[in-house]
Coordinates of C-alpha atoms and ligand atoms in Angstrom, one line a residue:
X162 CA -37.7 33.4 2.6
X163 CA -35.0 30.7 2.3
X164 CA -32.3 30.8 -0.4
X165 CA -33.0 27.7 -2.6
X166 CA -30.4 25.9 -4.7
X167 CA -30.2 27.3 -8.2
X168 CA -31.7 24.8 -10.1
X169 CA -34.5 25.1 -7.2
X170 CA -34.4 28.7 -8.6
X171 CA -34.6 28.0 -12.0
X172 CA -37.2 25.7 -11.5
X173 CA -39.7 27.8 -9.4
X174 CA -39.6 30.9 -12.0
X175 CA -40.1 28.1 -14.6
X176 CA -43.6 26.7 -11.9
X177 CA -44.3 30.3 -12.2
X178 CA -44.7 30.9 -15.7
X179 CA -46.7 27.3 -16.4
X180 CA -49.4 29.0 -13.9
X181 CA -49.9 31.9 -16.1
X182 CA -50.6 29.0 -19.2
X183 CA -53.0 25.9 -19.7
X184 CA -50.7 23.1 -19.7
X185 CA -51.2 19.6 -19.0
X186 CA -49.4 18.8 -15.8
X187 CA -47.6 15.8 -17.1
X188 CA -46.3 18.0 -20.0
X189 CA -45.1 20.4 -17.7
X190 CA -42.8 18.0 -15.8
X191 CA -41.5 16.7 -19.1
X192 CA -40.2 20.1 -19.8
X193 CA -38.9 21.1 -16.3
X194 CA -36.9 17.8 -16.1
X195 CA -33.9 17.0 -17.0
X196 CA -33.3 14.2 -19.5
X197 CA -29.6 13.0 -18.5
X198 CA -26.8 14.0 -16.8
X199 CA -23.1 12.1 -17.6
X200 CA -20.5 12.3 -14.9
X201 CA -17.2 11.3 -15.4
X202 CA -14.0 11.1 -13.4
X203 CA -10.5 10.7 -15.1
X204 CA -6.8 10.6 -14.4
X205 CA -4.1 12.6 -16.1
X206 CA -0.4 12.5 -15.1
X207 CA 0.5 16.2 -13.7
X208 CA 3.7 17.0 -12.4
X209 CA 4.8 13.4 -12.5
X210 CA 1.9 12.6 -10.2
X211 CA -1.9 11.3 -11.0
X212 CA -4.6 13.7 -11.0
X213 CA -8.1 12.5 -10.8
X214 CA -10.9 15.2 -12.3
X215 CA -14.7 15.3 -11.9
X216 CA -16.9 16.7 -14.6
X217 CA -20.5 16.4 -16.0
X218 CA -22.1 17.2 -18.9
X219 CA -26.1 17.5 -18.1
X220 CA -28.7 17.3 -21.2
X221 CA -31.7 19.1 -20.4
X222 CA -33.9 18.6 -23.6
X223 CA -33.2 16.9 -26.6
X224 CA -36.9 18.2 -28.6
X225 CA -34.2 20.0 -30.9
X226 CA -31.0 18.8 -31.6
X227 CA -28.0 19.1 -31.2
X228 CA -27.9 19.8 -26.9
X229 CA -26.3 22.8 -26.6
X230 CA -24.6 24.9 -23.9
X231 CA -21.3 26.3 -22.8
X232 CA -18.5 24.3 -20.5
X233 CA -17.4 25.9 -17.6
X234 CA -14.0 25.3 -15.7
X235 CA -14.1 26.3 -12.7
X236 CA -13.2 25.0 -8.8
X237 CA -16.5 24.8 -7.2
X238 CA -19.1 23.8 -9.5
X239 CA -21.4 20.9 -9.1
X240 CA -24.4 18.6 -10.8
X241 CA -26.3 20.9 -9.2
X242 CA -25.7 23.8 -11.1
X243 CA -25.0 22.4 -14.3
X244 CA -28.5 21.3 -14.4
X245 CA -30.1 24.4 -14.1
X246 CA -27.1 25.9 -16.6
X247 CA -28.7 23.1 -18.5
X248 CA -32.1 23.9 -18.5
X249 CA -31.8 28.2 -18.7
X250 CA -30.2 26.6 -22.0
X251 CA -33.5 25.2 -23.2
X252 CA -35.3 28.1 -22.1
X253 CA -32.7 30.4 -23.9
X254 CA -32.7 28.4 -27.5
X255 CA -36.6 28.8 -27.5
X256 CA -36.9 32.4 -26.6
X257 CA -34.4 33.4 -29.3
X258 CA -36.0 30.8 -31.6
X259 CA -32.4 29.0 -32.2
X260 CA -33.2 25.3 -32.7
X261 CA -31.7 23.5 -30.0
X262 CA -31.9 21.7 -27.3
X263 CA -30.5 22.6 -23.9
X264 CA -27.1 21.1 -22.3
X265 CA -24.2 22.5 -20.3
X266 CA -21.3 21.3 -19.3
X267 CA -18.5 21.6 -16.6
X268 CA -15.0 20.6 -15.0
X269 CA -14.3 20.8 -11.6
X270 CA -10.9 22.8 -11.4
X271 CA -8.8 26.0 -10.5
X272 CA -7.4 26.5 -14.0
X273 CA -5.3 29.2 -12.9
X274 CA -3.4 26.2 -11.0
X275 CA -2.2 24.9 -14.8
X276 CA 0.0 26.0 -17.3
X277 CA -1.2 25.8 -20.4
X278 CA 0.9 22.7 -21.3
X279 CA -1.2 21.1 -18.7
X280 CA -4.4 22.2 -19.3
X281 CA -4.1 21.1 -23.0
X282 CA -4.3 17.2 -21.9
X283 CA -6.6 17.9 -19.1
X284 CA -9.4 19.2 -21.9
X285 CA -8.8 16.7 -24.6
X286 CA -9.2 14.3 -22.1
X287 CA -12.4 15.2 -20.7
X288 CA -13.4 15.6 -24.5
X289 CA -12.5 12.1 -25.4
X290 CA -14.6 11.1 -22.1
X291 CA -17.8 13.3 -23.3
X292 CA -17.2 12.2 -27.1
X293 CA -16.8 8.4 -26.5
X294 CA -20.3 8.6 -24.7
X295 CA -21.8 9.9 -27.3
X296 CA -22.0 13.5 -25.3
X297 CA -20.6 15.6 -27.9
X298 CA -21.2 15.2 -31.8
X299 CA -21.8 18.1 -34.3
X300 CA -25.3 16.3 -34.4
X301 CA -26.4 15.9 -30.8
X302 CA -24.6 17.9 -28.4
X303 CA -22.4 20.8 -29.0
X304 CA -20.3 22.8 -26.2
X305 CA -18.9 26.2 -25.9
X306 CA -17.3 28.8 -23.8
X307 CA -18.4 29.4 -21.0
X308 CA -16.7 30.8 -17.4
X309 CA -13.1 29.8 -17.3
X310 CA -12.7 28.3 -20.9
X311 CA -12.5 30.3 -24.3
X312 CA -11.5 29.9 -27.9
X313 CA -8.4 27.7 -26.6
X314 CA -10.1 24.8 -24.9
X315 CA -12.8 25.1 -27.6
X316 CA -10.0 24.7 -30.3
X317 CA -8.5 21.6 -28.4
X318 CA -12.0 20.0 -28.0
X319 CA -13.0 20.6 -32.1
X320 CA -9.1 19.0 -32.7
X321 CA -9.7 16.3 -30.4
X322 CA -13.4 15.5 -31.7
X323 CA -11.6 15.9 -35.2
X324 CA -8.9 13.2 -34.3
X325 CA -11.7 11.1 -32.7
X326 CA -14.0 11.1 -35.8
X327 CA -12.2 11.9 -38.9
X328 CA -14.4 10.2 -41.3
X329 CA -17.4 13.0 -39.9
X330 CA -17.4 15.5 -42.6
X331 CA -18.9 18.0 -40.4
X332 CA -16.4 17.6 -37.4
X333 CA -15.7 21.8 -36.9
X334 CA -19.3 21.6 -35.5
X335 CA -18.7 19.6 -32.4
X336 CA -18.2 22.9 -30.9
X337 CA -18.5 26.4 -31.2
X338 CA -16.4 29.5 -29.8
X339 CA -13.4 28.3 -31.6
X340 CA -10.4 30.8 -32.8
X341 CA -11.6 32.0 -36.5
X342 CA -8.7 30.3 -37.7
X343 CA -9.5 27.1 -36.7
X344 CA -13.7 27.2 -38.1
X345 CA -14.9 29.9 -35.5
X346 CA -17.1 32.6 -36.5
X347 CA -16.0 36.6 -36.6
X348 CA -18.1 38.3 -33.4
X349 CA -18.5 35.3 -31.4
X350 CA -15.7 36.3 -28.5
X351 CA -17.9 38.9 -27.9
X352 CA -21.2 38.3 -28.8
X353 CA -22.8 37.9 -25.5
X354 CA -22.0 41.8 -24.4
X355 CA -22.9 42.4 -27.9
X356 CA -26.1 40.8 -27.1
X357 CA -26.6 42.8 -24.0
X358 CA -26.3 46.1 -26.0
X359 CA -28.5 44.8 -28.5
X360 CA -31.2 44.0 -25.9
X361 CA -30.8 47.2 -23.8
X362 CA -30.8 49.5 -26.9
X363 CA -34.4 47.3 -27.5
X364 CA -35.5 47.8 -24.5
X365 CA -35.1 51.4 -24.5
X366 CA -36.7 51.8 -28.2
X367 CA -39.9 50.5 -26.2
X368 CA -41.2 53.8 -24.0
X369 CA -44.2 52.2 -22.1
X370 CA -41.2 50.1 -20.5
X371 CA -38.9 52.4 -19.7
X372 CA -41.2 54.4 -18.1
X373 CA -42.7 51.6 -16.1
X374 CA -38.9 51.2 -15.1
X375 CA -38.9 55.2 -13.6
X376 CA -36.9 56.5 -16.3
X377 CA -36.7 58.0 -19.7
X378 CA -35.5 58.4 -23.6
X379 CA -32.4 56.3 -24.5
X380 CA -29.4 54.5 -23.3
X381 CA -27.6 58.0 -23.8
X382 CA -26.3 59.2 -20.3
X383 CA -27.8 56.5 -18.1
X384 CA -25.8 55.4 -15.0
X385 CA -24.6 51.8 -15.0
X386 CA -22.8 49.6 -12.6
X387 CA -21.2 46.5 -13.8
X388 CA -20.5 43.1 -11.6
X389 CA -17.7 41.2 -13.4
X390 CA -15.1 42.7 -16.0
X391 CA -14.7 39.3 -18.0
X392 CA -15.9 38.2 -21.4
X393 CA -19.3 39.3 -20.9
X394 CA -19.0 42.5 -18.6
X395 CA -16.2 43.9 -20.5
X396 CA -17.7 43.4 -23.7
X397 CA -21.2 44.9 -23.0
X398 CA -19.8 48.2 -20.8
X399 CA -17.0 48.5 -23.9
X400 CA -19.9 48.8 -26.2
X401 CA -22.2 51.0 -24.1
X402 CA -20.1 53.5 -22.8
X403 CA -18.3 53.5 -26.5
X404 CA -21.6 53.7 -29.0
X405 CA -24.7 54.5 -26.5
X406 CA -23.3 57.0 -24.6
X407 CA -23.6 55.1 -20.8
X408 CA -21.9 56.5 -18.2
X409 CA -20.2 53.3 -16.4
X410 CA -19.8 54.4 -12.5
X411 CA -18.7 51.5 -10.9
X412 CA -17.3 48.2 -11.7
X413 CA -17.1 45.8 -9.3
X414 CA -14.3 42.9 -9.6
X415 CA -13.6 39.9 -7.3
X416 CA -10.8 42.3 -5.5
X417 CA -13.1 45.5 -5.0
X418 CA -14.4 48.2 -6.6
X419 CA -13.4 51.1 -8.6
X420 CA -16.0 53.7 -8.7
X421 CA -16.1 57.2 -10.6
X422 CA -19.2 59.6 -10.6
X423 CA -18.0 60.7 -14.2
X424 CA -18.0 57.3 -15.3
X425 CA -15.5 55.1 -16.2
X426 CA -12.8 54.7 -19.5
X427 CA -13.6 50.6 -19.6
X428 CA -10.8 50.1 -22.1
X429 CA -8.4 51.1 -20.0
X430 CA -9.6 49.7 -17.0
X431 CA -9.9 46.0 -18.4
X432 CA -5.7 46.6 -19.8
X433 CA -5.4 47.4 -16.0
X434 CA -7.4 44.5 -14.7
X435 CA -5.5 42.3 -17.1
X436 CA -2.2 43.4 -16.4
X437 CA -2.3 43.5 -12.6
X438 CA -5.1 40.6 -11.9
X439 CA -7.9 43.2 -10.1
X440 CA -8.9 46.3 -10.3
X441 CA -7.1 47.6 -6.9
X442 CA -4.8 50.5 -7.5
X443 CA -6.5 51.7 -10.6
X444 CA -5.3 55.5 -10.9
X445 CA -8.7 56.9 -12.3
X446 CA -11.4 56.2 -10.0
X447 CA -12.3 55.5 -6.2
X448 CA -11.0 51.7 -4.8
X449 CA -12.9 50.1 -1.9
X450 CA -13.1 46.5 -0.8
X451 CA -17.0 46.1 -0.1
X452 CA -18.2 44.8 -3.2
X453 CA -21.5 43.4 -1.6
X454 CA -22.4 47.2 -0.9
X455 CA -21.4 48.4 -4.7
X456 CA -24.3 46.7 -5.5
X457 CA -26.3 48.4 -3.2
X458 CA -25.2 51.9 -4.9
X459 CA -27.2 54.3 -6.7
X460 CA -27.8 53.9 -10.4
X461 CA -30.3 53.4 -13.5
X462 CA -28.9 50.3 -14.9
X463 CA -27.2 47.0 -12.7
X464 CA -25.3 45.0 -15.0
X465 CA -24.5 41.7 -12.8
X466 CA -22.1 40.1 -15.0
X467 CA -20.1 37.7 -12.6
X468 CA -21.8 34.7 -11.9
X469 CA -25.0 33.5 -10.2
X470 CA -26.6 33.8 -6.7
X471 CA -25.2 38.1 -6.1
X472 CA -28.5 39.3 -5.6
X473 CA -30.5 37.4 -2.8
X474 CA -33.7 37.9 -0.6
X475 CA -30.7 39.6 1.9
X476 CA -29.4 42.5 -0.2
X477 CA -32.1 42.5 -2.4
X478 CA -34.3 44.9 -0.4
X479 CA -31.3 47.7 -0.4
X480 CA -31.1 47.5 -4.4
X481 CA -31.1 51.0 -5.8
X482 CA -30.8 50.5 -9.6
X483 CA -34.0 50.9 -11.6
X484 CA -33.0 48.3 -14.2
X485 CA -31.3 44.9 -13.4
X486 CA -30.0 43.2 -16.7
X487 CA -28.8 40.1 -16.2
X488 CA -25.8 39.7 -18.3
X489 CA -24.6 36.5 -16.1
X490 CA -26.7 33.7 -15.6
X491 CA -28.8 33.5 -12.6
X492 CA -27.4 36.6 -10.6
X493 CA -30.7 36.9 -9.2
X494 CA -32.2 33.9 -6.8
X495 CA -35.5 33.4 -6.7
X496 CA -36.1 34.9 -3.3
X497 CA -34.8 38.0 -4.6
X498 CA -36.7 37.9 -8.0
X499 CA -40.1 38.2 -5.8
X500 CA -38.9 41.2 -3.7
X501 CA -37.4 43.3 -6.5
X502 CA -40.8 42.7 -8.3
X503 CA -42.8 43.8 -5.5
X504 CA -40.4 47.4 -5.8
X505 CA -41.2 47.6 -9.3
X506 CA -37.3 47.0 -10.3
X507 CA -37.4 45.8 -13.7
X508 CA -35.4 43.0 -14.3
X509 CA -34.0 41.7 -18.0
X510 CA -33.6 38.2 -17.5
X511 CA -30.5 36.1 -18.5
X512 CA -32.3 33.5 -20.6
X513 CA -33.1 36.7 -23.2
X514 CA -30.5 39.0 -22.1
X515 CA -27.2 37.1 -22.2
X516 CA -28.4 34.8 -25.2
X517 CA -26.2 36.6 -27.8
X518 CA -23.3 34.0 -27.4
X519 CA -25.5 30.7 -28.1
X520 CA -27.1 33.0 -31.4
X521 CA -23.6 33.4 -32.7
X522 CA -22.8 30.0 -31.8
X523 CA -25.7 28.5 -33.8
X524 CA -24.4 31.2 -36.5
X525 CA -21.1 29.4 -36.8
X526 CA -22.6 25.6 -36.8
X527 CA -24.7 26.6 -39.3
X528 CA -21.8 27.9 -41.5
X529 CA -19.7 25.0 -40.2
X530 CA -22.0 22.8 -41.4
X531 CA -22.6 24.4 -45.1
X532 CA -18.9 24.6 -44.8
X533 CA -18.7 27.9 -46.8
X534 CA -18.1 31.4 -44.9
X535 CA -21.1 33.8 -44.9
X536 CA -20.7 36.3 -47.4
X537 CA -18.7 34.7 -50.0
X538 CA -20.9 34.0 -52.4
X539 CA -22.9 37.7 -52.4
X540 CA -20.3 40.2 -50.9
X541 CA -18.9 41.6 -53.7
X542 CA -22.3 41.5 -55.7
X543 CA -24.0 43.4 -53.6
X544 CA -21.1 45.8 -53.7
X545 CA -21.1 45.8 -57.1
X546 CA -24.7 46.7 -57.1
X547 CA -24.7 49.2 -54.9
X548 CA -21.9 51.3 -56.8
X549 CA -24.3 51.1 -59.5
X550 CA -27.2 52.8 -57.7
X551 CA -24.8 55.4 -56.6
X552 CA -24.0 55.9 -60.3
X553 CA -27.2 56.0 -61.4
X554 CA -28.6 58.1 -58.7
X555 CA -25.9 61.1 -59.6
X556 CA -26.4 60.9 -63.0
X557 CA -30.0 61.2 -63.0
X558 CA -29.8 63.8 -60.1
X559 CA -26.2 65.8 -61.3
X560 CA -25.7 66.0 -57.6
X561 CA -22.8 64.0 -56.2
X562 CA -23.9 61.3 -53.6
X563 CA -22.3 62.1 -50.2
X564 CA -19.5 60.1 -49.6
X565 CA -20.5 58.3 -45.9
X566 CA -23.5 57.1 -48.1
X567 CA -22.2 56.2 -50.9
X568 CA -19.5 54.1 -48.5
X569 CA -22.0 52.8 -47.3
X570 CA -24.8 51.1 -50.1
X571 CA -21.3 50.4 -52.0
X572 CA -20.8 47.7 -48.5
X573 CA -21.0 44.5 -49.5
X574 CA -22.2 42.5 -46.1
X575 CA -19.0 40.3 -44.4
X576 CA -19.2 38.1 -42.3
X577 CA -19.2 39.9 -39.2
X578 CA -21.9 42.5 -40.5
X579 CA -23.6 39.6 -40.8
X580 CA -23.5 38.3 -37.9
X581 CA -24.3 41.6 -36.2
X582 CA -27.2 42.2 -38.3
X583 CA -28.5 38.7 -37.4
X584 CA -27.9 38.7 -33.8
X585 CA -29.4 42.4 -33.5
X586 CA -32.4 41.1 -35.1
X587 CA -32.9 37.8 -33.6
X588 CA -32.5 40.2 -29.9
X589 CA -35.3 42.7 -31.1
X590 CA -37.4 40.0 -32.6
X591 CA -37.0 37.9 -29.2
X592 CA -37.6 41.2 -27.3
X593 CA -41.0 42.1 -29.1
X594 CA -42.5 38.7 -28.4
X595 CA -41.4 39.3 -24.7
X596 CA -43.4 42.2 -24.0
X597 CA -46.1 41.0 -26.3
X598 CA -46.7 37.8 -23.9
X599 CA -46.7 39.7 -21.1
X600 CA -49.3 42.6 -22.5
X601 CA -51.4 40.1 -24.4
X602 CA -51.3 37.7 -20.8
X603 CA -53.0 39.5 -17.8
X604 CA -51.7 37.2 -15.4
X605 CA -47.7 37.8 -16.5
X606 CA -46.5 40.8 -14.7
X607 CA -43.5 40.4 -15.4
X608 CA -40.1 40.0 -18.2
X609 CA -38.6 36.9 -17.0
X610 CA -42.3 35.2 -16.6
X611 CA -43.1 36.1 -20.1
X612 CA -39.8 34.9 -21.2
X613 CA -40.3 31.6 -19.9
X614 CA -43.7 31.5 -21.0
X615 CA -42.8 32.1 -24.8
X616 CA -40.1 29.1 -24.1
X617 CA -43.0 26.8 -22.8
X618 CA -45.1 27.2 -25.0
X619 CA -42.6 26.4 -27.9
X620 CA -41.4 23.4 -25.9
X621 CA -44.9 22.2 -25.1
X622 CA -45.8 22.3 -28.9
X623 CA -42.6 20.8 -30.3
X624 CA -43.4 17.9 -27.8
X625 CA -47.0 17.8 -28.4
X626 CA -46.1 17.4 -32.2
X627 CA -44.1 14.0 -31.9
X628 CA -45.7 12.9 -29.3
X629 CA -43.8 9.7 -28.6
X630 CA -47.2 8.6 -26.1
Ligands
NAD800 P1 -15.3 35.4 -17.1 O1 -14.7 34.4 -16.3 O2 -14.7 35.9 -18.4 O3 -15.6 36.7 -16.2 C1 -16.1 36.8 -15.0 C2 -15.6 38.0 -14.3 O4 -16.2 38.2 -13.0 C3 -14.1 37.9 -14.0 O5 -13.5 39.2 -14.4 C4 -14.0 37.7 -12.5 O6 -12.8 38.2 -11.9 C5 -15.2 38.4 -12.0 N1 -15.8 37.9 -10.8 C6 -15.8 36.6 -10.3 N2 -16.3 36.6 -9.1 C7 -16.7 37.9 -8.8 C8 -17.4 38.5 -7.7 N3 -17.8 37.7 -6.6 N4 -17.6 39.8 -7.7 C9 -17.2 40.5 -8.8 N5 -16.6 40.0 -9.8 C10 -16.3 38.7 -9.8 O7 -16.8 34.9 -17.3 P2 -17.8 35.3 -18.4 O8 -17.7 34.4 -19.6 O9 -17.8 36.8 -18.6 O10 -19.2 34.9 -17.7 C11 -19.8 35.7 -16.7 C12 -21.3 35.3 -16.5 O11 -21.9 35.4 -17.8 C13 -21.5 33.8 -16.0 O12 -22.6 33.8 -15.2 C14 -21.7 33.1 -17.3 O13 -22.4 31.9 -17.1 C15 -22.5 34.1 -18.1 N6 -22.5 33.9 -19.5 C16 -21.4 33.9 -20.3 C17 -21.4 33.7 -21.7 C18 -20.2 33.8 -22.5 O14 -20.4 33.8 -23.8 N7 -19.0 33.9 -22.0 C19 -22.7 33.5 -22.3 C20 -23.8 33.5 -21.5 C21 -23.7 33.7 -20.1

């Protein structure tokens, strides 16, 4: 079977969920669609010469608003793919019950060509462009990081949207992923490999899966592989291999890969990565250049965490891993999806899997909008309280409460517990209704079906509810 384009991709595992479901046909194609798409193209004087930039900003759905979805920078990215970014957002907000619509963004550019000076007036320009048609507003659509752009850009935009609009009260919403300092949220840098330990460690708690995948028990001693050491892939193997107990035994980076049977220290690897721009040369472990056949290797767990289209109907077939958790969006085409199914390799799909990042975000609009920092009011109540049980408890008991116990019911939640505790729950909670679909639904076979399904159906009734026809 022929590769298709990825919004082709997105689109067919989308068909394939609405024939598991009664929908009205006329519904369906108001869901798959997408409801705008803004290009723009601007100069900005670089170098002492004019450079002219492309970028879009697609809006997939607009049943819950704001739009929202990440803006990637990167040098080959087109309409194409920011539609279907576009619409895995949709998908994504409804499966983790965040209420938004769907939008991504991007700019057409090598920002490792730009200095920082110059990237500054690159972004607020292409902010002022989205902003001035009406394509980014706390209320209606709301950006944030996504490949190639981090808290920096995002704290440009929110100062450019502020400069734009100072009489909107709410103006640190226009965007999320911003620097704590400047109306960002603790845990959102690395909330999406957060999210991916979340939804693994869930997975796992559920046995009937994890048998159905050819293993067993917990995360504990599993062998992963990991595609892409950036935000998401450094964040998620950090985590794993730190509090689960995963053995990481090969990363693969644009340069190569390392690989190590006794897994890897990821800590040190990503300083090395940093510092020398690859992972080539990396004293503790095995280098090679093929990185198309390090996905091929051996293991439980495939963590693709680069970008989209790595796992086609062409390597597909040679895939070893048990598990594929799709901590990038799209890794695997469609093509691919079919023949991995067949196998019986379970595959975590992105629009559940990577979600943590759009949670937090809709964490910190939420608290940018109630302007006051989660916590503040209760914190030191609750710690209050919770001295007083321990108290309480040792006088009526004469026994002396341990002292990791007592630490802990004397916590009073911050804002980062909070945010943990929240985005833990909303993965489980999106999880659980995941494997419910596809249990309760004879015809869905498999995650990313049931995934889209739950999204669909949500979609379908949020439209049916204000019906504009
Ligand atoms: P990033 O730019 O921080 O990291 C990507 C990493 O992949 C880099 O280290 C890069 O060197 C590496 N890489 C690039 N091409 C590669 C290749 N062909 N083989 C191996 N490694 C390669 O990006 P990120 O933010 O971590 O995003 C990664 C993926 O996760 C993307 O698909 C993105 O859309 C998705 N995602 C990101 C977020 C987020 O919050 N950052 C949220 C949801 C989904």
């Amino acid at each position: 079977m022929g590769e298709l384009s990825f919004r082709e991709s997105v689109n067919r595992m989308v068909d394939r969920a609405i024939t598991t479901m009664d929908l009205e046909p006329g519904l369906a194609s108001a869901i798959k669609g997408c409801n705008s798409v803004l290009q723009v193209r601007f100069p900005v004087l670089i170098r002492d010469k004019i450079e002219v930039f492309t970028g879009w900003r697609a809006v997939h759905s607009t049943h819950r608003l704001p739009a929202k979805g990440g803006i990637r920078f990167a040098p080959t990215v087109a309409q194409d793919e920011v539609e279907a970014l576009a619409a895995l957002m949709t998908y994504k907000c409804a499966i983790m019950d965040i209420p938004f619509g769907g939008s991504k963004g991007a700019l057409l550019i090598d920002p490792r060509k730009y200095t920082r000076d110059e990237m500054q007036p690159i972004t607020r320009r292409f902010t002022l462009e989205l902003a001035r048609k009406q394509f980014l507003s706390p209320a209606t659509n709301v950006p944030a990081p996504d490949m190639g752009t981090g808290q920096r850009e995002m704290a440009w935009m929110a100062d450019t949207y502020k400069n734009l609009c100072p009489e909107d009260i709410n103006y640190l919403a226009s965007v999320t992923g911003k620097p704590v300092q400047h109306g960002g949220i603790h845990g959102r840098v690395e909330a999406t490999g957060r999210g991916v330990q979340y939804g693994l460690r869930e997975f796992f708690r559920h046995t009937g899966a994890v048998t159905a995948a050819g293993l067993s028990g917990d995360l504990d001693g599993k062998r992963v592989i990991i595609q892409g050491l950036g935000n998401v892939g450094y964040h998620a193997s950090k985590f794993l291999t730190e509090e689960d107990g995963v053995k990481v035994i090969a990363v693969i980076e644009h340069d190569g890969v390392i690989a190590n049977p006794k897994g890897l220290l990821i800590e040190e690897l990503y300083r090395y990565k940093v510092a020398n721009k690859g992972v080539k040369g990396y004293p503790d472990g095995t280098f090679h250049n093929d990185s198309a056949a390090a996905l091929e290797m051996e293991c439980d767990v495939l963590i693709p965490a680069a970008m989209e289209g790595q796992i086609t109907a062409d390597n597909a077939p040679r895939i070893q891993a048990k598990i594929i958790a799709e901590a990038a969006n799209g890794p695997v085409t469609y093509a691919a999806d079919k023949l991995l199914r067949d196998r019986g390799v379970v595959i975590i799909p992105d629009a559940f899997l990577n979600a943590g990042g759009v949670v937090v975000s809709y964490f910190e609009w939420v608290q940018n909008i109630s302007h006051i920092r989660f916590g503040r009011l209760q914190r030191r109540l609750d710690e209050g309280r919770g001295n007083y049980y321990t108290t309480a408890l040792e006088e009526l008991t004469g026994k002396a409460v341990p002292e990791k116990l007592r630490s802990w019911i004397g916590h009073g939640a911050d804002e980062l517990d909070l945010v943990r505790s929240g985005l833990d729950d909303t993965m489980r909670l999106a999880f659980q209704e995941m494997l419910a679909r596809r249990e309760e639904n004879p015809k869905i076979k498999d995650l990313r079906t049931a995934a889209f399904s739950v999204a669909i159906e949500k979609i379908a009734q949020s439209y049916i509810d204000v019906s504009p026809y």
